[in-house]
């Protein structure tokens, strides 16, 4: 396991109660520290419980983890402390997702618009579970960390020349999920206005026309599960 992970992050080490430093202890939430004293089955159950509040929004994702999450490990590298999910596929192979430490007030302040654009349930996820959760080897197919959530207007998009009339407000649209293949699930909202009941979202692509006004939660759930089986 470690040999495979170090292909992508050579300095990564797994944490245990024996290797934990005082600095690690200060940075880790108590819920993460508690995992180190548990057997793998208990760790898995404890981690999935943290996702339970999203089951009505991300049912398929939650069910997939419930059925296929094999192990949970805490790790450390030059990028900091992280949680690794070992997940099995239908053909019996395994892959890894990475969950970052929960977002701090400093994280939220560093990208206020990126945090504000998130629906309430995702704000809760970022604050209490992970500030970013994605496929370990590519750092895609999952929730972008707050520092990587970006406004579409901040990038140059060649596709705009092909689209013609701008189909949405780039200034009010933020990418929160990266497919790793030039596709982004985005949320559009004027942050000066009250939060609407429904999330206004689009699929934005670097090389083809966007898919506008998609159902945010079903698309997010579907894209997450596609990532599990790719």
Coordinates of C-alpha atoms in Angstrom, one line a residue:
X1 CA 0.0 0.0 0.0
X2 CA 2.6 2.5 1.1
X3 CA 4.8 1.7 -1.9
X4 CA 1.9 2.5 -4.3
X5 CA 1.0 5.7 -2.5
X6 CA 4.7 6.9 -2.6
X7 CA 4.7 6.7 -6.4
X8 CA 2.6 9.8 -6.3
X9 CA 3.9 11.3 -3.0
X10 CA 7.4 10.0 -2.2
X11 CA 7.6 11.5 1.3
X12 CA 4.2 10.2 2.5
X13 CA 4.1 8.2 5.7
X14 CA 1.2 6.5 7.5
X15 CA 0.5 7.6 11.0
X16 CA 0.0 5.5 14.1
X17 CA -0.2 6.1 17.8
X18 CA 3.6 5.2 17.9
X19 CA 4.6 7.6 15.1
X20 CA 2.4 10.6 16.1
X21 CA 4.3 13.7 17.0
X22 CA 3.2 16.5 19.4
X23 CA 2.8 18.8 16.4
X24 CA 0.6 16.2 14.7
X25 CA -1.6 15.9 17.8
X26 CA -2.1 19.7 17.9
X27 CA -3.2 19.8 14.3
X28 CA -5.5 16.8 14.1
X29 CA -9.1 17.0 15.2
X30 CA -10.1 14.8 18.1
X31 CA -12.3 12.7 15.8
X32 CA -9.2 11.9 13.7
X33 CA -7.1 11.1 16.7
X34 CA -9.7 8.7 18.0
X35 CA -9.4 6.7 14.8
X36 CA -5.9 5.7 15.5
X37 CA -7.0 3.6 18.5
X38 CA -9.7 1.7 16.5
X39 CA -9.5 -1.4 14.4
X40 CA -10.2 -1.0 10.6
X41 CA -13.8 -2.1 10.7
X42 CA -14.5 0.4 13.5
X43 CA -12.6 3.2 11.6
X44 CA -14.6 2.6 8.5
X45 CA -17.9 2.7 10.4
X46 CA -16.9 5.9 12.2
X47 CA -15.9 7.7 9.0
X48 CA -19.0 6.7 7.1
X49 CA -21.1 8.1 10.0
X50 CA -19.5 11.5 9.3
X51 CA -21.1 11.3 5.8
X52 CA -24.6 10.3 7.1
X53 CA -26.0 13.9 7.0
X54 CA -25.5 13.9 3.2
X55 CA -27.3 10.6 2.5
X56 CA -30.4 12.4 1.2
X57 CA -28.3 14.5 -1.2
X58 CA -25.6 12.0 -2.2
X59 CA -27.3 8.7 -1.7
X60 CA -25.3 6.7 -4.3
X61 CA -22.0 8.1 -3.1
X62 CA -22.9 7.2 0.5
X63 CA -24.1 3.7 -0.5
X64 CA -20.9 3.1 -2.5
X65 CA -18.8 4.0 0.5
X66 CA -21.0 1.9 2.8
X67 CA -20.5 -1.1 0.5
X68 CA -16.9 -0.6 -0.6
X69 CA -14.8 1.4 1.9
X70 CA -12.2 -1.2 3.1
X71 CA -9.8 0.8 5.2
X72 CA -9.1 4.3 6.6
X73 CA -5.6 5.6 7.3
X74 CA -4.1 8.8 8.5
X75 CA -1.0 10.0 6.7
X76 CA 1.5 12.9 6.5
X77 CA 3.5 14.4 3.8
X78 CA 5.0 17.7 2.8
X79 CA 1.5 18.8 2.0
X80 CA 0.4 18.2 5.5
X81 CA -1.9 15.7 7.3
X82 CA -4.6 13.8 5.5
X83 CA -7.0 10.9 5.6
X84 CA -6.8 8.1 3.1
X85 CA -9.8 6.0 2.1
X86 CA -9.0 2.6 0.6
X87 CA -12.0 1.7 -1.6
X88 CA -12.5 -1.5 -3.6
X89 CA -13.9 -1.7 -7.1
X90 CA -16.3 -4.2 -8.7
X91 CA -13.4 -6.2 -10.1
X92 CA -11.7 -6.5 -6.7
X93 CA -9.0 -3.9 -7.1
X94 CA -8.5 -1.0 -4.7
X95 CA -8.0 2.7 -5.2
X96 CA -7.5 5.6 -2.8
X97 CA -9.3 8.9 -2.1
X98 CA -7.8 11.6 0.0
X99 CA -9.7 13.7 2.5
X100 CA -8.1 16.9 3.7
X101 CA -8.3 18.3 7.2
X102 CA -11.5 20.1 8.0
X103 CA -11.5 23.8 6.9
X104 CA -10.3 26.3 9.5
X105 CA -11.5 29.8 9.9
X106 CA -8.3 30.8 8.2
X107 CA -9.1 28.5 5.2
X108 CA -12.5 30.0 4.8
X109 CA -11.2 33.6 5.1
X110 CA -8.6 32.9 2.4
X111 CA -11.3 32.2 -0.2
X112 CA -14.5 33.8 1.2
X113 CA -16.4 33.6 -2.1
X114 CA -15.4 30.0 -2.6
X115 CA -16.8 29.1 0.7
X116 CA -19.9 31.3 0.4
X117 CA -20.9 29.8 -2.9
X118 CA -21.2 26.3 -1.4
X119 CA -24.7 25.0 -0.4
X120 CA -25.2 24.8 3.4
X121 CA -24.7 21.0 3.5
X122 CA -21.3 21.3 1.7
X123 CA -20.2 24.1 4.0
X124 CA -21.0 21.7 6.8
X125 CA -18.9 19.0 5.1
X126 CA -16.0 21.3 4.5
X127 CA -16.1 22.5 8.1
X128 CA -16.6 19.2 9.9
X129 CA -15.4 16.5 7.6
X130 CA -12.9 17.4 4.8
X131 CA -11.7 20.6 3.1
X132 CA -11.5 18.8 -0.2
X133 CA -12.0 15.1 -1.0
X134 CA -10.8 13.5 -4.2
X135 CA -9.1 10.7 -6.0
X136 CA -5.6 10.5 -4.5
X137 CA -3.4 10.0 -7.6
X138 CA -5.0 12.7 -9.8
X139 CA -6.4 15.0 -7.1
X140 CA -9.6 15.2 -9.1
X141 CA -13.1 13.6 -9.3
X142 CA -14.1 15.1 -6.0
X143 CA -14.6 18.2 -3.9
X144 CA -12.0 20.8 -4.6
X145 CA -10.2 22.2 -1.5
X146 CA -11.3 25.8 -0.8
X147 CA -8.0 27.2 -2.1
X148 CA -8.7 25.5 -5.4
X149 CA -12.3 26.6 -5.9
X150 CA -12.1 29.2 -8.6
X151 CA -14.2 31.8 -10.4
X152 CA -14.6 31.0 -14.1
X153 CA -13.8 34.6 -15.0
X154 CA -10.3 34.2 -13.5
X155 CA -9.3 31.8 -16.3
X156 CA -8.9 32.2 -20.1
X157 CA -11.3 29.9 -21.9
X158 CA -10.7 29.3 -25.6
X159 CA -14.2 27.6 -25.9
X160 CA -15.8 31.1 -25.5
X161 CA -14.8 31.8 -29.1
X162 CA -16.8 28.8 -30.3
X163 CA -19.8 29.4 -28.0
X164 CA -20.4 32.9 -29.2
X165 CA -22.7 34.7 -26.8
X166 CA -21.6 34.2 -23.2
X167 CA -24.2 31.7 -21.8
X168 CA -23.7 32.5 -18.1
X169 CA -22.1 35.0 -15.8
X170 CA -18.5 33.9 -15.5
X171 CA -18.0 36.4 -12.7
X172 CA -20.7 34.8 -10.6
X173 CA -19.8 31.1 -11.4
X174 CA -17.4 29.0 -9.4
X175 CA -16.0 25.6 -10.1
X176 CA -16.3 23.3 -7.1
X177 CA -15.6 19.9 -8.7
X178 CA -12.9 19.0 -11.2
X179 CA -13.4 15.9 -13.4
X180 CA -9.7 15.8 -14.2
X181 CA -10.6 15.8 -17.9
X182 CA -11.5 19.4 -18.5
X183 CA -15.0 19.3 -17.0
X184 CA -16.2 21.2 -13.9
X185 CA -19.4 21.2 -11.9
X186 CA -20.0 24.8 -11.1
X187 CA -22.4 26.9 -9.0
X188 CA -23.6 30.3 -10.3
X189 CA -24.9 32.8 -7.7
X190 CA -24.7 36.6 -7.2
X191 CA -23.1 36.6 -3.8
X192 CA -24.6 40.0 -3.1
X193 CA -28.1 38.5 -3.2
X194 CA -29.9 36.2 -0.7
X195 CA -29.3 32.5 -1.0
X196 CA -31.9 30.9 -3.3
X197 CA -33.7 27.7 -2.3
X198 CA -32.3 25.8 -5.4
X199 CA -28.7 25.6 -6.3
X200 CA -28.1 27.1 -9.8
X201 CA -25.5 24.9 -11.4
X202 CA -23.8 24.1 -14.7
X203 CA -21.4 21.7 -16.2
X204 CA -18.6 23.7 -17.7
X205 CA -16.0 22.2 -20.1
X206 CA -12.7 23.5 -21.5
X207 CA -13.3 22.1 -25.0
X208 CA -17.0 22.0 -25.6
X209 CA -20.2 24.0 -24.9
X210 CA -21.4 23.9 -21.3
X211 CA -24.4 22.0 -20.1
X212 CA -26.5 24.6 -18.4
X213 CA -29.0 24.5 -15.5
X214 CA -28.3 21.0 -14.4
X215 CA -29.6 19.5 -11.2
X216 CA -26.7 20.1 -8.8
X217 CA -27.0 17.2 -6.3
X218 CA -28.0 14.4 -8.7
X219 CA -25.1 15.4 -11.0
X220 CA -22.7 15.7 -8.2
X221 CA -23.7 12.2 -6.9
X222 CA -23.4 10.8 -10.4
X223 CA -19.9 12.3 -11.1
X224 CA -18.7 11.1 -7.7
X225 CA -19.7 7.5 -8.6
X226 CA -18.2 7.7 -12.1
X227 CA -14.9 8.6 -10.4
X228 CA -15.2 5.4 -8.3
X229 CA -15.5 3.2 -11.4
X230 CA -13.2 5.0 -13.8

